[in-house]
Short mmCIF file of C-alpha atoms and ligand atoms in Angstrom, two decimals:
data_model
loop_
_atom_site.label_atom_id
_atom_site.label_comp_id
_atom_site.label_asym_id
_atom_site.label_seq_id
_atom_site.Cartn_x
_atom_site.Cartn_y
_atom_site.Cartn_z
CA UNK L 831 -87.69 -56.05 70.58
CA UNK L 832 -85.36 -53.14 71.34
CA UNK L 833 -85.26 -50.32 68.78
CA UNK L 834 -82.06 -50.06 66.82
CA UNK L 835 -80.28 -46.76 67.47
CA UNK L 836 -78.85 -46.43 63.98
CA UNK L 837 -80.31 -44.66 61.01
CA UNK L 838 -79.15 -44.27 57.42
CA UNK L 839 -78.62 -40.69 56.32
CA UNK L 840 -78.30 -39.58 52.70
CA UNK L 841 -75.01 -37.67 52.40
CA UNK L 842 -76.40 -35.66 49.55
CA UNK L 843 -79.71 -34.32 50.86
CA UNK L 844 -79.75 -35.28 54.52
CA UNK L 845 -82.88 -37.45 54.34
CA UNK L 846 -83.01 -39.95 57.21
CA UNK L 847 -83.94 -43.56 56.32
CA UNK L 848 -84.81 -46.22 58.85
CA UNK L 849 -83.36 -48.95 56.60
CA UNK L 850 -80.45 -49.03 54.20
CA UNK L 851 -81.26 -48.68 50.51
CA UNK L 852 -79.14 -48.32 47.38
CA UNK L 853 -80.95 -45.18 46.35
CA UNK L 854 -82.22 -42.23 48.39
CA UNK L 855 -85.96 -41.96 47.88
CA UNK L 856 -85.88 -38.20 48.53
CA UNK L 857 -83.22 -36.96 46.10
CA UNK L 858 -82.72 -40.02 43.92
CA UNK L 859 -78.92 -40.22 44.45
CA UNK L 860 -77.33 -43.66 44.41
CA UNK L 861 -74.98 -45.01 47.08
CA UNK L 862 -75.22 -41.95 49.29
CA UNK L 863 -76.75 -43.59 52.38
CA UNK L 864 -74.42 -43.91 55.33
CA UNK L 865 -75.06 -45.53 58.66
CA UNK L 866 -75.07 -43.06 61.50
CA UNK L 867 -75.95 -43.11 65.16
CA UNK L 868 -79.60 -42.30 65.86
CA UNK L 869 -78.43 -39.48 68.14
CA UNK L 870 -78.34 -37.16 65.15
CA UNK L 871 -81.41 -35.39 66.54
CA UNK L 872 -81.07 -31.79 67.78
CA UNK L 873 -78.26 -31.17 70.19
CA UNK L 874 -78.41 -29.71 73.66
CA UNK L 875 -81.70 -28.26 74.79
CA UNK L 876 -85.04 -29.40 73.44
CA UNK L 877 -86.05 -25.85 72.50
CA UNK L 878 -86.75 -26.18 68.81
CA UNK L 879 -88.07 -22.70 68.25
CA UNK L 880 -85.54 -19.90 68.32
CA UNK L 881 -85.70 -17.75 71.37
CA UNK L 882 -84.28 -14.27 71.32
CA UNK L 883 -84.63 -13.46 74.98
CA UNK L 884 -83.47 -16.55 76.82
CA UNK L 885 -85.73 -19.08 78.56
CA UNK L 886 -89.44 -18.29 78.45
CA UNK L 887 -92.56 -19.86 79.71
CA UNK L 888 -95.23 -18.75 77.23
CA UNK L 889 -95.59 -17.48 73.75
CA UNK L 890 -93.88 -14.14 73.44
CA UNK L 891 -95.77 -11.74 71.23
CA UNK L 892 -94.33 -8.59 69.68
CA UNK L 893 -95.65 -5.93 67.28
CA UNK L 894 -95.21 -6.68 63.64
CA UNK L 895 -93.90 -3.17 62.89
CA UNK L 896 -90.93 -3.49 65.24
CA UNK L 897 -87.91 -1.22 64.98
CA UNK L 898 -86.92 0.37 61.68
CA UNK L 899 -84.91 -2.53 60.33
CA UNK L 900 -82.60 -0.76 57.94
CA UNK L 901 -81.13 1.49 60.61
CA UNK L 902 -80.02 -1.64 62.49
CA UNK L 903 -78.29 -3.32 59.58
CA UNK L 904 -74.55 -3.72 59.62
CA UNK L 905 -73.10 -2.15 56.51
CA UNK L 906 -69.84 -3.79 55.58
CA UNK L 907 -68.59 -0.79 53.63
CA UNK L 908 -68.07 -3.09 50.63
CA UNK L 909 -70.88 -1.81 48.39
CA UNK L 910 -70.77 -4.90 46.18
CA UNK L 911 -71.41 -7.10 49.20
CA UNK L 912 -73.97 -4.84 50.87
CA UNK L 913 -76.06 -4.72 47.71
CA UNK L 914 -76.15 -8.52 47.44
CA UNK L 915 -77.32 -8.96 51.04
CA UNK L 916 -79.98 -6.29 50.66
CA UNK L 917 -78.32 -3.22 52.17
CA UNK L 918 -76.20 -4.70 54.94
CA UNK L 919 -76.30 -7.69 57.27
CA UNK L 920 -79.35 -7.95 59.50
CA UNK L 921 -78.65 -8.65 63.19
CA UNK L 922 -79.58 -12.18 64.22
CA UNK L 923 -79.35 -13.47 60.66
CA UNK L 924 -77.44 -16.53 59.53
CA UNK L 925 -75.87 -16.73 56.08
CA UNK L 926 -74.12 -19.45 54.17
CA UNK L 927 -71.36 -18.46 51.73
CA UNK L 928 -70.68 -21.26 49.28
CA UNK L 929 -68.09 -21.62 46.57
CA UNK L 930 -65.35 -23.80 45.12
CA UNK L 931 -62.25 -24.25 47.25
CA UNK L 932 -59.70 -21.54 46.48
CA UNK L 933 -62.18 -19.13 44.91
CA UNK L 934 -61.66 -16.52 47.64
CA UNK L 935 -64.32 -17.08 50.32
CA UNK L 936 -61.90 -16.77 53.25
CA UNK L 937 -60.35 -13.67 51.71
CA UNK L 938 -63.74 -12.01 51.19
CA UNK L 939 -64.97 -12.80 54.69
CA UNK L 940 -61.74 -11.71 56.34
CA UNK L 941 -61.95 -8.41 54.49
CA UNK L 942 -65.60 -8.10 55.52
CA UNK L 943 -64.85 -8.85 59.19
CA UNK L 944 -62.02 -6.30 59.16
CA UNK L 945 -64.25 -3.60 57.65
CA UNK L 946 -66.97 -4.23 60.23
CA UNK L 947 -64.48 -4.27 63.09
CA UNK L 948 -62.92 -1.02 61.89
CA UNK L 949 -66.42 0.49 61.89
CA UNK L 950 -66.85 -0.45 65.55
CA UNK L 951 -68.61 -3.84 65.38
CA UNK L 952 -67.32 -6.73 67.44
CA UNK L 953 -66.18 -9.39 64.97
CA UNK L 954 -64.93 -12.93 65.56
CA UNK L 955 -63.36 -15.07 62.83
CA UNK L 956 -63.14 -18.78 63.61
CA UNK L 957 -61.06 -20.81 61.19
CA UNK L 958 -61.25 -24.57 61.21
CA UNK L 959 -58.92 -24.84 58.24
CA UNK L 960 -56.03 -22.54 58.95
CA UNK L 961 -53.93 -21.82 62.03
CA UNK L 962 -54.29 -18.35 63.52
CA UNK L 963 -50.83 -17.30 62.35
CA UNK L 964 -51.77 -18.24 58.79
CA UNK L 965 -54.83 -16.02 59.03
CA UNK L 966 -52.71 -13.26 60.60
CA UNK L 967 -50.22 -13.53 57.75
CA UNK L 968 -53.02 -13.20 55.24
CA UNK L 969 -54.44 -10.21 57.13
CA UNK L 970 -51.01 -8.55 57.06
CA UNK L 971 -50.74 -9.14 53.34
CA UNK L 972 -54.17 -7.58 52.87
CA UNK L 973 -53.12 -4.58 54.96
CA UNK L 974 -55.71 -5.41 57.61
CA UNK L 975 -53.39 -6.39 60.46
CA UNK L 976 -54.55 -3.53 62.69
CA UNK L 977 -58.26 -4.32 62.36
CA UNK L 978 -59.60 -5.43 65.78
CA UNK L 979 -60.94 -8.82 64.65
CA UNK L 980 -60.71 -11.64 67.22
CA UNK L 981 -59.25 -14.76 65.58
CA UNK L 982 -59.52 -18.37 66.68
CA UNK L 983 -58.56 -21.72 65.15
CA UNK L 984 -61.09 -24.24 66.41
CA UNK L 985 -63.25 -27.06 65.09
CA UNK L 986 -65.16 -28.15 68.18
CA UNK L 987 -68.71 -26.80 68.14
CA UNK L 988 -69.01 -26.80 71.92
CA UNK L 989 -65.78 -24.82 72.36
CA UNK L 990 -66.84 -22.35 69.66
CA UNK L 991 -70.30 -21.85 71.17
CA UNK L 992 -69.03 -21.29 74.69
CA UNK L 993 -66.40 -18.87 73.33
CA UNK L 994 -69.04 -16.96 71.39
CA UNK L 995 -71.30 -16.81 74.45
CA UNK L 996 -68.48 -15.24 76.43
CA UNK L 997 -67.40 -12.83 73.69
CA UNK L 998 -70.94 -11.95 72.60
CA UNK L 999 -69.84 -10.59 69.20
CA UNK L 1000 -72.00 -8.71 66.67
CA UNK L 1001 -70.76 -11.01 63.92
CA UNK L 1002 -69.06 -14.40 63.89
CA UNK L 1003 -67.60 -16.05 60.80
CA UNK L 1004 -67.20 -19.82 60.83
CA UNK L 1005 -64.79 -21.02 58.13
CA UNK L 1006 -65.88 -23.69 57.28
CA UNK L 1007 -68.99 -25.56 58.42
CA UNK L 1008 -67.55 -28.80 57.01
CA UNK L 1009 -64.66 -28.80 59.48
CA UNK L 1010 -66.85 -28.50 62.60
CA UNK L 1011 -67.76 -31.43 64.82
CA UNK L 1012 -69.86 -31.84 67.89
CA UNK L 1013 -68.89 -34.32 70.59
CA UNK L 1014 -72.59 -35.10 71.05
CA UNK L 1015 -72.54 -37.07 67.80
CA UNK L 1016 -70.70 -40.22 66.87
CA UNK L 1017 -70.54 -39.25 63.17
CA UNK L 1018 -67.29 -38.01 61.63
CA UNK L 1019 -66.73 -34.30 60.81
CA UNK L 1020 -67.97 -33.39 57.36
CA UNK L 1021 -70.80 -35.94 57.39
CA UNK L 1022 -74.27 -34.66 56.83
CA UNK L 1023 -75.27 -35.38 60.43
CA UNK L 1024 -72.40 -33.29 61.83
CA UNK L 1025 -72.81 -30.45 59.39
CA UNK L 1026 -76.55 -30.30 59.97
CA UNK L 1027 -76.31 -30.44 63.76
CA UNK L 1028 -73.51 -27.85 63.91
CA UNK L 1029 -75.31 -25.51 61.54
CA UNK L 1030 -78.54 -25.90 63.49
CA UNK L 1031 -76.86 -24.98 66.78
CA UNK L 1032 -75.09 -21.99 65.24
CA UNK L 1033 -78.29 -20.71 63.60
CA UNK L 1034 -80.08 -21.10 66.92
CA UNK L 1035 -77.27 -19.15 68.59
CA UNK L 1036 -77.66 -16.37 65.97
CA UNK L 1037 -81.38 -16.03 66.70
CA UNK L 1038 -81.07 -16.25 70.46
CA UNK L 1039 -78.18 -13.83 70.82
CA UNK L 1040 -79.01 -11.53 67.89
CA UNK L 1041 -75.58 -12.26 66.45
CA UNK L 1042 -74.83 -12.41 62.72
CA UNK L 1043 -73.43 -15.83 61.90
CA UNK L 1044 -71.74 -16.39 58.54
CA UNK L 1045 -70.98 -20.00 57.66
CA UNK L 1046 -68.58 -20.92 54.87
CA UNK L 1047 -69.41 -24.04 52.84
CA UNK L 1048 -67.33 -25.69 50.15
CA UNK L 1049 -69.14 -26.69 47.02
CA UNK L 1050 -68.83 -30.12 45.44
CA UNK L 1051 -68.08 -30.73 41.78
CA UNK L 1052 -71.79 -31.01 41.03
CA UNK L 1053 -72.31 -27.49 42.27
CA UNK L 1054 -74.06 -28.37 45.52
CA UNK L 1055 -72.82 -27.23 48.87
CA UNK L 1056 -71.06 -30.40 49.94
CA UNK L 1057 -73.29 -32.87 51.68
CA UNK L 1058 -76.23 -31.24 53.22
CA UNK L 1059 -78.51 -29.07 51.22
CA UNK L 1060 -80.40 -29.00 54.51
CA UNK L 1061 -78.15 -26.16 55.66
CA UNK L 1062 -79.55 -24.02 52.85
CA UNK L 1063 -83.01 -24.33 54.41
CA UNK L 1064 -81.81 -23.38 57.88
CA UNK L 1065 -80.08 -20.11 57.07
CA UNK L 1066 -81.60 -16.77 56.10
CA UNK L 1067 -79.34 -16.15 53.14
CA UNK L 1068 -77.35 -18.36 50.78
CA UNK L 1069 -74.65 -16.59 48.80
CA UNK L 1070 -72.49 -18.18 46.15
CA UNK L 1071 -69.06 -16.88 45.36
CA UNK L 1072 -68.20 -17.96 41.86
CA UNK L 1073 -65.84 -17.32 39.00
CA UNK L 1074 -63.34 -18.99 36.77
CA UNK L 1075 -60.01 -19.64 38.43
CA UNK L 1076 -58.09 -18.32 35.46
CA UNK L 1077 -60.12 -15.10 35.34
CA UNK L 1078 -59.62 -12.50 37.99
CA UNK L 1079 -63.36 -11.70 38.28
CA UNK L 1080 -65.36 -13.10 41.14
CA UNK L 1081 -69.12 -12.82 41.37
CA UNK L 1082 -71.12 -12.94 44.59
CA UNK L 1083 -74.68 -14.01 43.95
CA UNK L 1084 -77.57 -14.41 46.39
CA UNK L 1085 -79.58 -17.57 45.67
CA UNK L 1086 -81.73 -17.18 48.76
CA UNK L 1087 -82.27 -14.10 50.87
CA UNK L 1088 -84.93 -13.58 53.50
CA UNK L 1089 -83.87 -9.97 53.96
CA UNK L 1090 -83.37 -8.75 50.43
CA UNK L 1091 -83.51 -9.46 46.71
CA UNK L 1092 -81.99 -12.56 45.14
CA UNK L 1093 -81.15 -11.25 41.71
CA UNK L 1094 -78.35 -8.86 42.65
CA UNK L 1095 -74.71 -9.65 42.01
CA UNK L 1096 -71.56 -8.19 43.44
CA UNK L 1097 -68.47 -8.12 41.24
CA UNK L 1098 -64.96 -8.34 42.64
CA UNK L 1099 -61.52 -8.64 41.14
CA UNK L 1100 -58.91 -10.87 42.81
CA UNK L 1101 -55.72 -8.83 43.02
CA UNK L 1102 -52.43 -9.22 44.88
CA UNK L 1103 -53.83 -7.26 47.79
CA UNK L 1104 -57.09 -9.21 48.05
CA UNK L 1105 -60.50 -8.70 46.55
CA UNK L 1106 -61.17 -5.31 45.02
CA UNK L 1107 -64.69 -4.08 44.37
CA UNK L 1108 -65.58 -3.51 40.74
CA UNK L 1109 -67.94 -0.56 40.64
CA UNK L 1110 -68.18 -0.54 36.86
CA UNK L 1111 -68.23 -4.17 35.70
CA UNK L 1112 -69.14 -3.34 32.10
CA UNK L 1113 -65.80 -1.61 31.58
CA UNK L 1114 -64.04 -4.64 33.06
CA UNK L 1115 -65.93 -7.20 30.99
CA UNK L 1116 -65.33 -5.26 27.78
CA UNK L 1117 -61.70 -4.54 28.61
CA UNK L 1118 -59.31 -5.73 25.91
CA UNK L 1119 -61.93 -5.64 23.16
CA UNK L 1120 -60.03 -4.89 20.00
CA UNK L 1121 -61.14 -4.03 16.49
CA UNK L 1122 -64.60 -5.19 15.49
CA UNK L 1123 -64.33 -8.74 14.21
CA UNK L 1124 -66.97 -11.07 12.88
CA UNK L 1125 -68.74 -13.24 15.44
CA UNK L 1126 -68.81 -10.84 18.37
CA UNK L 1127 -71.74 -8.83 19.69
CA UNK L 1128 -72.14 -6.78 22.85
CA UNK L 1129 -75.18 -7.64 24.93
CA UNK L 1130 -76.69 -5.07 27.26
CA UNK L 1131 -77.88 -7.28 30.11
CA UNK L 1132 -79.37 -6.69 33.55
CA UNK L 1133 -78.09 -8.31 36.71
CA UNK L 1134 -80.64 -7.40 39.35
CA UNK L 1135 -81.02 -3.65 39.26
CA UNK L 1136 -77.73 -3.10 37.49
CA UNK L 1137 -77.09 -3.06 33.74
CA UNK L 1138 -73.95 -4.87 32.59
CA UNK L 1139 -72.48 -4.96 29.09
CA UNK L 1140 -71.03 -8.30 28.10
CA UNK L 1141 -69.34 -9.51 24.94
CA UNK L 1142 -70.83 -12.57 23.27
CA UNK L 1143 -68.55 -14.50 20.94
CA UNK L 1144 -69.71 -17.01 18.37
CA UNK L 1145 -67.91 -19.19 15.88
CA UNK L 1146 -69.75 -21.02 13.13
CA UNK L 1147 -67.36 -23.39 11.38
CA UNK L 1148 -67.50 -26.23 8.89
CA UNK L 1149 -68.16 -29.47 10.78
CA UNK L 1150 -65.03 -31.58 11.00
CA UNK L 1151 -66.96 -34.79 11.67
CA UNK L 1152 -70.34 -36.14 10.69
CA UNK L 1153 -72.28 -34.80 13.65
CA UNK L 1154 -71.85 -31.06 14.17
CA UNK L 1155 -70.55 -29.92 17.56
CA UNK L 1156 -72.32 -27.40 19.75
CA UNK L 1157 -70.32 -26.02 22.65
CA UNK L 1158 -71.60 -23.26 24.94
CA UNK L 1159 -69.85 -21.49 27.80
CA UNK L 1160 -71.84 -19.06 29.96
CA UNK L 1161 -75.25 -19.52 28.35
CA UNK L 1162 -78.01 -22.11 28.22
CA UNK L 1163 -77.33 -24.75 25.54
CA UNK L 1164 -81.02 -25.45 24.93
CA UNK L 1165 -81.60 -21.72 24.40
CA UNK L 1166 -78.80 -21.79 21.80
CA UNK L 1167 -80.44 -24.75 20.08
CA UNK L 1168 -83.68 -22.77 19.96
CA UNK L 1169 -82.08 -19.65 18.45
CA UNK L 1170 -80.29 -21.83 15.84
CA UNK L 1171 -83.54 -23.59 14.97
CA UNK L 1172 -85.41 -20.29 14.62
CA UNK L 1173 -82.67 -18.86 12.34
CA UNK L 1174 -82.71 -22.03 10.29
CA UNK L 1175 -86.49 -22.24 9.97
CA UNK L 1176 -87.37 -18.56 9.57
CA UNK L 1177 -84.39 -17.33 7.52
CA UNK L 1178 -83.40 -20.54 5.72
CA UNK L 1179 -79.85 -20.19 7.01
CA UNK L 1180 -77.87 -23.41 6.74
CA UNK L 1181 -76.49 -23.63 10.27
CA UNK L 1182 -77.70 -27.16 10.92
CA UNK L 1183 -74.65 -28.96 9.54
CA UNK L 1184 -72.03 -26.67 11.05
CA UNK L 1185 -70.09 -26.66 14.28
CA UNK L 1186 -71.28 -23.84 16.54
CA UNK L 1187 -69.31 -22.48 19.49
CA UNK L 1188 -70.66 -19.79 21.80
CA UNK L 1189 -68.77 -18.08 24.59
CA UNK L 1190 -69.69 -15.35 27.05
CA UNK L 1191 -66.51 -13.36 27.67
CA UNK L 1192 -65.09 -12.90 31.15
CA UNK L 1193 -66.42 -16.13 32.66
CA UNK L 1194 -69.85 -14.62 33.28
CA UNK L 1195 -73.05 -16.67 33.11
CA UNK L 1196 -76.11 -15.13 31.46
CA UNK L 1197 -79.61 -16.32 32.32
CA UNK L 1198 -81.71 -13.71 30.56
CA UNK L 1199 -83.67 -14.55 27.39
CA UNK L 1200 -82.98 -10.90 26.49
CA UNK L 1201 -79.59 -12.12 25.21
CA UNK L 1202 -81.27 -13.96 22.29
CA UNK L 1203 -80.87 -11.13 19.81
CA UNK L 1204 -77.20 -10.53 20.66
CA UNK L 1205 -76.54 -14.28 20.34
CA UNK L 1206 -78.33 -14.43 16.98
CA UNK L 1207 -76.39 -11.37 15.81
CA UNK L 1208 -73.05 -12.93 16.86
CA UNK L 1209 -73.95 -16.22 15.15
CA UNK L 1210 -75.00 -14.57 11.90
CA UNK L 1211 -72.01 -12.24 11.98
CA UNK L 1212 -69.69 -15.26 12.19
CA UNK L 1213 -71.64 -17.23 9.61
CA UNK L 1214 -71.59 -14.37 7.12
CA UNK L 1215 -68.11 -13.24 8.15
CA UNK L 1216 -69.45 -9.72 8.56
CA UNK L 1217 -68.44 -7.72 11.65
CA UNK L 1218 -71.17 -5.94 13.57
CA UNK L 1219 -70.58 -2.21 14.20
CA UNK L 1220 -67.96 -1.89 16.97
CA UNK L 1221 -69.97 0.88 18.61
CA UNK L 1222 -73.22 -1.12 18.74
CA UNK L 1223 -74.98 -3.22 21.37
CA UNK L 1224 -77.99 -5.57 21.12
CA UNK L 1225 -80.80 -6.92 23.28
CA UNK L 1226 -84.19 -8.53 22.67
CA UNK L 1227 -85.94 -11.84 23.16
CA UNK L 1228 -86.57 -14.08 20.14
CA UNK L 1229 -89.81 -16.06 19.98
CA UNK L 1230 -90.25 -19.34 18.09
CA UNK L 1231 -92.08 -17.46 15.36
CA UNK L 1232 -88.92 -15.41 14.76
CA UNK L 1233 -90.31 -12.20 16.26
CA UNK L 1234 -88.07 -10.06 18.44
CA UNK L 1235 -89.90 -9.26 21.67
CA UNK L 1236 -89.44 -6.34 24.08
CA UNK L 1237 -87.52 -6.97 27.32
CA UNK L 1238 -87.47 -5.25 30.71
CA UNK L 1239 -85.60 -2.03 31.57
CA UNK L 1240 -84.56 -0.97 28.03
CA UNK L 1241 -83.74 2.58 29.16
CA UNK L 1242 -81.29 1.37 31.83
CA UNK L 1243 -79.56 -0.85 29.27
CA UNK L 1244 -79.24 1.99 26.76
CA UNK L 1245 -78.02 4.44 29.41
CA UNK L 1246 -75.20 2.06 30.38
CA UNK L 1247 -74.31 1.63 26.70
CA UNK L 1248 -74.16 5.40 26.18
CA UNK L 1249 -72.03 5.75 29.32
CA UNK L 1250 -69.45 3.40 27.82
CA UNK L 1251 -69.35 5.16 24.47
CA UNK L 1252 -71.68 2.97 22.40
CA UNK L 1253 -73.70 4.92 19.87
CA UNK L 1254 -76.15 2.45 18.32
CA UNK L 1255 -78.31 -0.45 19.44
CA UNK L 1256 -80.18 -3.33 17.84
CA UNK L 1257 -83.36 -3.44 19.90
CA UNK L 1258 -87.01 -4.51 19.66
CA UNK L 1259 -89.77 -2.13 18.58
CA UNK L 1260 -90.94 0.40 21.15
CA UNK L 1261 -87.48 1.28 22.45
CA UNK L 1262 -86.55 4.96 22.26
CA UNK L 1263 -83.42 6.76 23.37
CA UNK L 1264 -82.01 10.23 23.09
CA UNK L 1265 -78.38 9.21 23.58
CA UNK L 1266 -78.11 6.07 21.42
CA UNK L 1267 -79.39 5.49 17.88
CA UNK L 1268 -81.88 2.63 18.05
CA UNK L 1269 -82.04 0.34 15.00
CA UNK L 1270 -85.31 -1.45 15.47
CA UNK L 1271 -85.26 -5.18 14.79
CA UNK L 1272 -88.71 -6.73 14.84
CA UNK L 1273 -87.94 -10.17 13.37
CA UNK L 1274 -84.91 -12.39 12.83
CA UNK L 1275 -85.33 -11.92 9.06
CA UNK L 1276 -84.89 -8.22 9.76
CA UNK L 1277 -81.63 -8.94 11.56
CA UNK L 1278 -80.25 -11.11 8.74
CA UNK L 1279 -81.24 -8.45 6.24
CA UNK L 1280 -79.54 -5.75 8.27
CA UNK L 1281 -76.34 -7.76 8.37
CA UNK L 1282 -75.88 -7.07 4.72
CA UNK L 1283 -77.83 -9.80 2.98
CA UNK L 1284 -80.46 -8.69 0.60
CA UNK L 1285 -81.70 -12.18 -0.04
CA UNK L 1286 -81.44 -14.83 2.67
CA UNK L 1287 -78.84 -17.43 1.73
CA UNK L 1288 -80.16 -20.79 0.67
CA UNK L 1289 -77.43 -23.25 1.35
CA UNK L 1290 -77.76 -26.94 1.52
CA UNK L 1291 -76.72 -28.63 4.75
P1 TYD R 2527 -59.14 -18.24 49.67
O1 TYD R 2527 -59.80 -17.04 50.23
O2 TYD R 2527 -58.22 -18.97 50.57
O3 TYD R 2527 -60.19 -19.26 49.05
P2 TYD R 2527 -61.29 -20.18 49.75
O4 TYD R 2527 -61.43 -19.75 51.16
O5 TYD R 2527 -62.52 -19.97 48.91
O6 TYD R 2527 -60.81 -21.60 49.63
O7 TYD R 2527 -58.41 -17.74 48.36
C1 TYD R 2527 -57.33 -18.38 47.90
C2 TYD R 2527 -56.90 -17.91 46.54
O8 TYD R 2527 -56.92 -16.51 46.40
C3 TYD R 2527 -55.51 -18.36 46.32
O9 TYD R 2527 -55.48 -19.05 45.09
C4 TYD R 2527 -54.70 -17.13 46.28
C5 TYD R 2527 -55.65 -16.06 45.93
N1 TYD R 2527 -55.34 -14.76 46.57
C6 TYD R 2527 -54.91 -13.72 45.78
O10 TYD R 2527 -54.77 -13.83 44.57
N2 TYD R 2527 -54.64 -12.51 46.39
C7 TYD R 2527 -54.76 -12.32 47.72
O11 TYD R 2527 -54.50 -11.22 48.21
C8 TYD R 2527 -55.21 -13.43 48.52
C9 TYD R 2527 -55.34 -13.29 50.00
C10 TYD R 2527 -55.49 -14.63 47.91
MG1 MG R 2528 -60.84 -20.85 52.84
#
């Protein structure tokens, strides 16, 4: 019996199934399998292992030490971007920049290409979404019209690859991977088979030619780079560009990086003349903070190696309906439930029957447990309608027993607070500072007491 030449590919994770099924056995998604031609295997040559020096007959061995890598990195001149990629882009690396449509990916990468070109690198920007005159118009508006970046509007992978071979650039930006198609495949552009095959060829090109390839990928509603998560495995770095559309801040975050750390963020502000770097994000995130009011606390957080001060806002209100509402923006809702439960159990505070709203100002997302104390302080401040000192910050992790635990890098957090004019801090035991008065908080009872209550309130729910 002849073998069928069709396979079923999951459009969510890229898993290939021999037979159709309602549910992908790899990622568990329903109705994501699509019939595709079996020719979705690697394109072109059979060489599956990247080859930096052209065709070869045997295994090519080199010293592990190699050249001093940092001296060969391409610095973009945008410090916020260079920090996120680990001190500049490494030659021969492939990166994926993901983000919601309209968040500013094309703007960021055009600015990056222009900076590199102005510094003498050969940069090519291939747009599959916009015509070249649209990109030129944008470049003019950004004041980058005289940067020697080569532009092209093209979606055919074969045309792009042959053009890149001829040009031999130091860096090529492909905007976006979802618009590319290869004539070797029957599948439509944007399908997982096309995206995977195109990305694979471009990554192979990056390794073989020692060119930096930056792929743009649009993110779906669920927060995944549309279609193939497989692309994430192929590239050396995955960067997400995120932010709220109605806030001007944009945050570049590395979620994977073979050449640097993954916990650094770069902060930008979307202005009329493009993306501006924000060297001092704390000042930006605290901008517009008025008089001290109940329910707000300033958290001294760390994003990678950098301290950032962020305002946490809480509102504890009488529940309008039977079941109290809990709404959280910018923090983990289960972590909020834990802090509420600890306050309730250890301090006998009647929060259980009340609506609780928590918001991290500026559209930022906090992942650190070190924010627990600032969250608890904001919640209690709202509950007791007692403002916290306007010149104070807080940090510390709360355990289930109600103890406040030490967190990493306290001195960096306090230094940033002092720099921005804060004079006191609620912090766990063991934290000392010459510039800021440290009010030690060792338990949540301690915190409630400090907020002006001599006896913990005993309210019925
Ligand atoms: P864009 O880079 O096209 O987003 P993406 O490539 O992620 O889809 O950014 C588009 C948005 O940025 C658009 O809403 C307009 C805004 N913008 C500015 O506010 N200022 C500018 O200088 C530019 C170029 C864009
Ligand atoms: Mg775009």
